[in-house]
Tab-separated table of C-alpha atoms in Angstrom:
chain	number	residue	atom	x	y	z
A	1	MET	CA	-19.752	-7.741	32.949
A	2	VAL	CA	-16.725	-6.964	29.590
A	3	ALA	CA	-18.071	-9.340	27.350
A	4	THR	CA	-21.599	-7.624	28.404
A	5	LYS	CA	-20.676	-4.228	27.630
A	6	LYS	CA	-18.432	-5.173	24.015
A	7	ILE	CA	-22.354	-6.691	22.817
A	8	GLN	CA	-24.207	-3.508	23.921
A	9	ASN	CA	-21.448	-1.371	22.308
A	10	LYS	CA	-22.180	-4.122	19.379
A	11	LEU	CA	-25.511	-3.574	19.167
A	12	ALA	CA	-25.760	0.498	19.574
A	13	THR	CA	-23.860	1.234	16.358
A	14	VAL	CA	-25.200	-1.668	15.029
A	15	ALA	CA	-28.789	0.306	15.269
A	16	LYS	CA	-26.516	3.732	14.436
A	17	ASP	CA	-26.131	2.712	11.365
A	18	VAL	CA	-29.575	0.905	10.484
A	19	LEU	CA	-31.038	4.229	11.328
A	20	PHE	CA	-28.145	6.207	9.634
A	21	ALA	CA	-28.622	3.780	5.822
A	22	PRO	CA	-30.806	5.837	4.212
A	23	VAL	CA	-27.937	8.337	4.613
A	24	TYR	CA	-25.095	6.795	4.284
A	25	LEU	CA	-26.290	5.278	0.895
A	26	TYR	CA	-27.452	9.094	-0.725
A	27	GLN	CA	-23.529	9.562	0.371
A	28	GLY	CA	-22.044	6.929	-1.568
A	29	ARG	CA	-24.159	7.867	-4.836
A	30	LYS	CA	-23.394	11.283	-4.035
A	31	ILE	CA	-19.996	10.616	-3.865
A	32	LYS	CA	-19.719	8.398	-6.693
A	33	ARG	CA	-21.517	11.124	-8.920
A	34	ASP	CA	-19.606	13.674	-8.111
A	35	THR	CA	-16.061	12.798	-7.002
A	36	VAL	CA	-13.691	13.678	-10.097
A	37	ARG	CA	-12.413	10.561	-11.711
A	38	LEU	CA	-8.146	11.344	-11.687
A	39	PRO	CA	-7.238	9.057	-14.314
A	40	GLU	CA	-3.400	7.233	-13.948
A	41	PRO	CA	-0.439	8.645	-14.140
A	42	ASN	CA	1.424	8.272	-17.092
A	43	GLY	CA	4.947	7.117	-17.358
A	44	GLU	CA	7.095	4.184	-17.109
A	45	ARG	CA	5.291	0.792	-15.158
A	46	HIS	CA	8.599	-1.220	-15.417
A	47	GLY	CA	12.631	-0.347	-15.550
A	48	PHE	CA	16.360	-2.569	-15.136
A	49	VAL	CA	18.788	0.260	-13.012
A	50	GLN	CA	22.376	-0.297	-12.616
A	51	LEU	CA	23.353	0.673	-9.132
A	52	ARG	CA	27.372	0.076	-9.014
A	53	LYS	CA	29.294	3.150	-9.008
A	54	GLU	CA	31.373	3.614	-11.984
A	55	ASN	CA	34.115	3.871	-9.838
A	56	SER	CA	34.008	1.844	-7.622
A	57	GLU	CA	36.021	-1.877	-7.347
A	58	PRO	CA	34.611	-5.122	-8.886
A	59	SER	CA	33.176	-7.275	-6.145
A	60	ALA	CA	34.873	-10.278	-5.113
A	61	GLN	CA	32.031	-12.541	-5.960
A	62	PRO	CA	29.036	-11.218	-8.353
A	63	LYS	CA	26.214	-9.226	-7.200
A	64	GLN	CA	23.153	-10.861	-8.131
A	65	THR	CA	19.990	-8.831	-9.034
A	66	LEU	CA	17.598	-7.057	-6.544
A	67	ASN	CA	14.269	-7.332	-7.461
A	68	LEU	CA	10.969	-5.654	-7.154
A	69	LEU	CA	7.798	-5.922	-8.241
A	70	ILE	CA	4.985	-3.241	-6.638
A	71	VAL	CA	0.753	-4.593	-7.151
A	72	GLY	CA	-2.423	-3.054	-6.242
A	73	ASP	CA	-4.946	-0.447	-6.463
A	74	SER	CA	-5.090	2.850	-7.647
A	75	ALA	CA	-2.694	4.060	-5.053
A	76	ALA	CA	-0.152	2.057	-6.241
A	77	ALA	CA	-1.136	2.748	-9.627
A	78	GLY	CA	-0.032	6.285	-8.589
A	79	VAL	CA	-3.852	7.980	-9.114
A	80	GLY	CA	-3.473	11.285	-7.892
A	81	SER	CA	-0.266	12.413	-9.590
A	82	GLU	CA	0.168	14.103	-13.012
A	83	THR	CA	3.332	11.282	-14.128
A	84	GLN	CA	4.608	8.095	-12.764
A	85	GLN	CA	7.381	10.565	-11.533
A	86	GLU	CA	5.726	12.481	-8.476
A	87	ALA	CA	3.795	8.803	-7.627
A	88	LEU	CA	4.917	6.227	-5.081
A	89	VAL	CA	7.405	3.818	-7.326
A	90	GLY	CA	8.292	7.286	-9.277
A	91	LYS	CA	9.151	8.581	-5.434
A	92	LEU	CA	11.250	5.324	-4.380
A	93	ILE	CA	13.504	4.110	-6.996
A	94	PRO	CA	15.763	7.529	-6.819
A	95	ILE	CA	15.290	6.926	-2.654
A	96	LEU	CA	16.408	2.675	-3.660
A	97	GLN	CA	19.302	3.877	-6.058
A	98	LYS	CA	21.137	6.462	-3.212
A	99	GLN	CA	21.002	3.616	-0.343
A	100	ALA	CA	24.763	1.642	0.179
A	101	THR	CA	22.827	-1.231	2.325
A	102	ILE	CA	21.506	-1.680	-1.744
A	103	SER	CA	24.839	-1.825	-3.416
A	104	ASP	CA	26.084	-3.489	-1.412
A	105	GLN	CA	24.791	-6.159	-2.282
A	106	PHE	CA	23.425	-5.708	-5.263
A	107	GLU	CA	24.775	-4.834	-8.997
A	108	ALA	CA	21.431	-3.173	-10.258
A	109	LEU	CA	17.668	-2.621	-9.371
A	110	CYS	CA	14.288	-4.425	-11.700
A	111	TRP	CA	11.675	-3.190	-10.826
A	112	SER	CA	7.610	-3.517	-11.962
A	113	LEU	CA	4.924	-1.744	-10.971
A	114	GLN	CA	1.101	-3.805	-11.455
A	115	ALA	CA	-1.729	-1.373	-10.604
A	116	THR	CA	-4.356	-0.898	-11.732
A	117	THR	CA	-7.764	1.517	-9.972
A	118	GLY	CA	-10.680	0.340	-8.138
A	119	HIS	CA	-8.501	-3.267	-8.005
A	120	THR	CA	-9.974	-5.381	-4.674
A	121	SER	CA	-8.262	-8.385	-3.297
A	122	PHE	CA	-10.287	-11.057	-5.171
A	123	ASP	CA	-8.687	-9.031	-8.808
A	124	ILE	CA	-5.373	-8.468	-7.699
A	125	LEU	CA	-5.314	-12.050	-6.353
A	126	ARG	CA	-6.155	-13.175	-9.914
A	127	ARG	CA	-3.792	-11.086	-11.538
A	128	LEU	CA	-0.733	-12.690	-9.280
A	129	TYR	CA	-2.921	-16.014	-10.911
A	130	ILE	CA	-2.899	-14.449	-14.608
A	131	MET	CA	1.100	-13.340	-14.836
A	132	PRO	CA	3.445	-15.201	-15.616
A	133	THR	CA	5.880	-16.738	-13.541
A	134	PRO	CA	8.882	-15.038	-13.314
A	135	SER	CA	12.279	-16.311	-14.571
A	136	GLU	CA	14.226	-14.883	-11.068
A	137	PRO	CA	12.318	-14.871	-7.786
A	138	ILE	CA	10.862	-11.615	-6.580
A	139	ASP	CA	12.973	-10.144	-3.362
A	140	ILE	CA	10.603	-7.864	-2.461
A	141	MET	CA	6.914	-7.597	-3.847
A	142	VAL	CA	5.021	-4.385	-2.147
A	143	LEU	CA	0.724	-4.717	-2.376
A	144	SER	CA	-1.596	-2.158	-1.768
A	145	VAL	CA	-5.146	-3.238	-1.261
A	146	GLY	CA	-8.030	-2.668	1.080
A	147	VAL	CA	-9.893	0.484	-0.472
A	148	ASN	CA	-11.562	-1.545	-2.955
A	149	ASP	CA	-12.632	-3.563	-0.332
A	150	THR	CA	-13.601	-1.887	2.035
A	151	THR	CA	-16.119	0.348	-0.473
A	152	SER	CA	-16.946	-2.993	-2.188
A	153	SER	CA	-18.586	-4.225	0.923
A	154	VAL	CA	-16.346	-7.715	1.052
A	155	SER	CA	-16.773	-9.936	3.686
A	156	VAL	CA	-14.509	-10.165	6.934
A	157	ASP	CA	-13.933	-13.727	5.857
A	158	ARG	CA	-13.536	-13.337	2.369
A	159	TRP	CA	-11.404	-10.418	2.966
A	160	HIS	CA	-8.872	-12.629	5.601
A	161	GLN	CA	-9.283	-15.835	2.946
A	162	GLN	CA	-7.622	-13.883	-0.226
A	163	ILE	CA	-5.424	-12.448	1.829
A	164	ARG	CA	-4.009	-15.729	2.976
A	165	ASP	CA	-4.257	-17.156	-0.586
A	166	ILE	CA	-2.185	-14.116	-2.285
A	167	ILE	CA	0.042	-14.394	-0.197
A	168	THR	CA	0.435	-17.839	-1.212
A	169	ILE	CA	0.343	-17.079	-4.520
A	170	ALA	CA	3.562	-14.966	-3.633
A	171	GLN	CA	5.064	-17.376	-1.814
A	172	ARG	CA	4.978	-20.394	-3.924
A	173	LYS	CA	4.996	-18.715	-7.386
A	174	PHE	CA	6.811	-15.412	-7.360
A	175	GLY	CA	9.579	-17.016	-4.657
A	176	VAL	CA	9.120	-14.096	-3.102
A	177	ARG	CA	12.078	-12.949	-0.536
A	178	GLU	CA	10.229	-10.625	1.445
A	179	LEU	CA	6.634	-9.600	1.089
A	180	VAL	CA	5.122	-5.819	2.327
A	181	PHE	CA	1.316	-4.998	2.153
A	182	LEU	CA	0.603	-0.948	3.685
A	183	SER	CA	-1.617	-0.208	5.522
A	184	LEU	CA	-4.896	0.767	5.156
A	185	PRO	CA	-5.406	4.497	4.887
A	186	PRO	CA	-7.596	6.277	6.889
A	187	MET	CA	-9.933	7.081	5.839
A	188	ALA	CA	-12.139	8.251	7.740
A	189	GLN	CA	-9.843	11.661	7.417
A	190	MET	CA	-10.390	11.435	2.980
A	191	PRO	CA	-12.044	14.531	2.827
A	192	ALA	CA	-14.628	13.818	-0.416
A	193	ILE	CA	-16.222	10.732	2.233
A	194	PRO	CA	-18.490	13.261	4.793
A	195	ALA	CA	-19.648	12.788	7.571
A	196	PRO	CA	-21.064	10.340	9.402
A	197	LEU	CA	-20.284	7.906	5.977
A	198	ASN	CA	-16.663	9.231	6.684
A	199	ASN	CA	-16.743	7.136	10.156
A	200	PHE	CA	-19.080	4.035	8.448
A	201	VAL	CA	-16.768	3.615	6.242
A	202	GLY	CA	-13.789	4.370	8.581
A	203	ALA	CA	-14.439	1.977	11.162
A	204	LYS	CA	-14.683	-0.655	7.930
A	205	ALA	CA	-11.811	0.220	6.731
A	206	SER	CA	-10.032	-0.538	10.135
A	207	ILE	CA	-11.496	-3.647	10.283
A	208	LEU	CA	-9.890	-5.345	7.538
A	209	ASP	CA	-6.020	-3.859	8.481
A	210	GLY	CA	-6.972	-5.324	11.857
A	211	ILE	CA	-7.169	-8.353	9.811
A	212	LEU	CA	-4.694	-7.745	7.712
A	213	GLN	CA	-1.858	-6.871	10.185
A	214	GLN	CA	-3.205	-9.331	12.108
A	215	THR	CA	-2.574	-11.486	9.365
A	216	CYS	CA	0.703	-10.826	7.952
A	217	LEU	CA	1.473	-12.051	11.806
A	218	THR	CA	0.765	-15.395	11.349
A	219	TYR	CA	3.732	-15.690	8.624
A	220	ASP	CA	7.706	-15.348	7.997
A	221	ASN	CA	8.952	-13.214	5.567
A	222	VAL	CA	5.339	-10.700	5.457
A	223	THR	CA	5.352	-7.259	6.910
A	224	TYR	CA	2.803	-4.859	7.795
A	225	MET	CA	3.470	-1.719	7.420
A	226	ALA	CA	1.635	0.848	8.770
A	227	THR	CA	1.775	4.193	7.204
A	228	ASP	CA	2.824	7.069	9.643
A	229	PHE	CA	-0.178	9.180	8.689
A	230	PRO	CA	0.965	11.703	12.725
A	231	ARG	CA	5.089	11.580	11.602
A	232	MET	CA	4.213	12.698	7.770
A	233	ILE	CA	1.810	15.693	9.192
A	234	ALA	CA	4.512	16.347	11.578
A	235	GLU	CA	7.188	16.634	9.621
A	236	HIS	CA	5.573	18.775	6.581
A	237	SER	CA	3.863	21.012	9.364
A	238	ASN	CA	7.148	22.064	11.372
A	239	GLY	CA	4.315	22.099	14.300
A	240	THR	CA	2.735	24.501	12.495
A	241	PRO	CA	-0.900	23.689	12.086
A	242	ILE	CA	-1.915	22.268	8.791
A	243	ASP	CA	-5.368	21.713	6.692
A	244	ILE	CA	-5.475	17.077	6.489
A	245	LYS	CA	-6.332	18.543	2.298
A	246	VAL	CA	-2.720	19.292	1.219
A	247	MET	CA	-1.725	15.233	1.811
A	248	PHE	CA	-4.754	14.052	-0.401
A	249	ALA	CA	-5.215	14.734	-4.194
A	250	SER	CA	-7.940	16.906	-6.236
A	251	ASP	CA	-10.458	14.378	-5.677
A	252	GLY	CA	-10.056	14.638	-2.292
A	253	PHE	CA	-9.375	10.164	-1.828
A	254	HIS	CA	-6.028	9.868	-3.799
A	255	PRO	CA	-2.246	10.461	-2.328
A	256	SER	CA	-1.587	14.058	-3.295
A	257	SER	CA	2.400	13.625	-4.780
A	258	LEU	CA	3.241	14.754	-1.000
A	259	MET	CA	2.051	12.276	0.863
A	260	TYR	CA	3.326	9.645	-1.994
A	261	GLY	CA	6.707	11.130	-1.198
A	262	TYR	CA	6.157	10.352	2.698
A	263	TRP	CA	5.055	6.874	1.685
A	264	ALA	CA	8.023	6.115	-0.362
A	265	GLN	CA	10.529	7.097	2.062
A	266	GLN	CA	8.929	5.213	4.882
A	267	LEU	CA	8.891	2.424	2.458
A	268	SER	CA	12.661	2.897	1.526
A	269	GLU	CA	13.057	2.006	4.946
A	270	LEU	CA	11.349	-0.669	5.509
A	271	ILE	CA	13.091	-2.500	2.485
A	272	VAL	CA	16.686	-1.412	3.666
A	273	GLU	CA	15.953	-3.109	6.777
A	274	LEU	CA	14.624	-6.175	5.218
A	275	LEU	CA	17.436	-6.165	3.371
A	276	ASN	CA	19.867	-6.250	5.791
A	277	PRO	CA	17.993	-5.774	9.236
A	278	SER	CA	21.620	-6.075	10.548
A	279	ASP	CA	22.495	-2.082	8.777
A	280	ALA	CA	18.782	-0.431	9.171
A	281	GLU	CA	20.198	3.000	8.582
A	282	LEU	CA	18.731	4.640	5.736
A	283	THR	CA	21.705	6.399	3.462
A	284	GLU	CA	20.627	10.448	2.190
């Protein structure tokens, strides 16, 4: 009975998508034609930051450098912000600098951003192949991927294989200690995508996101970070209703600087936990 019900629901969904196909096509073309094309923000894409305080006593053992690499699509690149300082990496680095858990283990933080608007999982995989092998292993690699796979109709099987290939090259070539995949955003809630197309795109994104989550569970030292969107809204609203649009940039598609800030906060908490599971409290 359960299997029959699932088949019936799937057939109903397929029938609805076939019925709405002309609408999806029209709305998709209209979005491409009318949506504002936001540029990637200016700013530094790599840096080296000293973590040891001037008055701190030298450690008995030499500390290493924490190597952080952020790879991905337009969200990783910070599209939606005016500058990199207002984007994900610009919000993340200052938070990490303040963490005693990190400065106790590492003397410096070396970070790099490798991200491009429009990149799919295949583009990111190709980029990792082309990039030179680092002189030192990467401690934390953060990946933002999936939105462009959703909109470009990448098949489920191809998506699954390319995620596995990304994990393999990250661990073998880059010696990644901890690999973090950011979850796909709630595409059904993006202001730029009208109904009923938003439900269709949101469903596809949800499927890819589920595969991503399950794939991460099958590997050691690979973590799926579900973006806590309700928490972002709750913290910003202070219990009062807010317009969901404040979480998105002017194009209604990319994150706003406000959302990048919450995103960076959540990511920093995860990085602290991964580097020192026994002492995962974030320093204010």
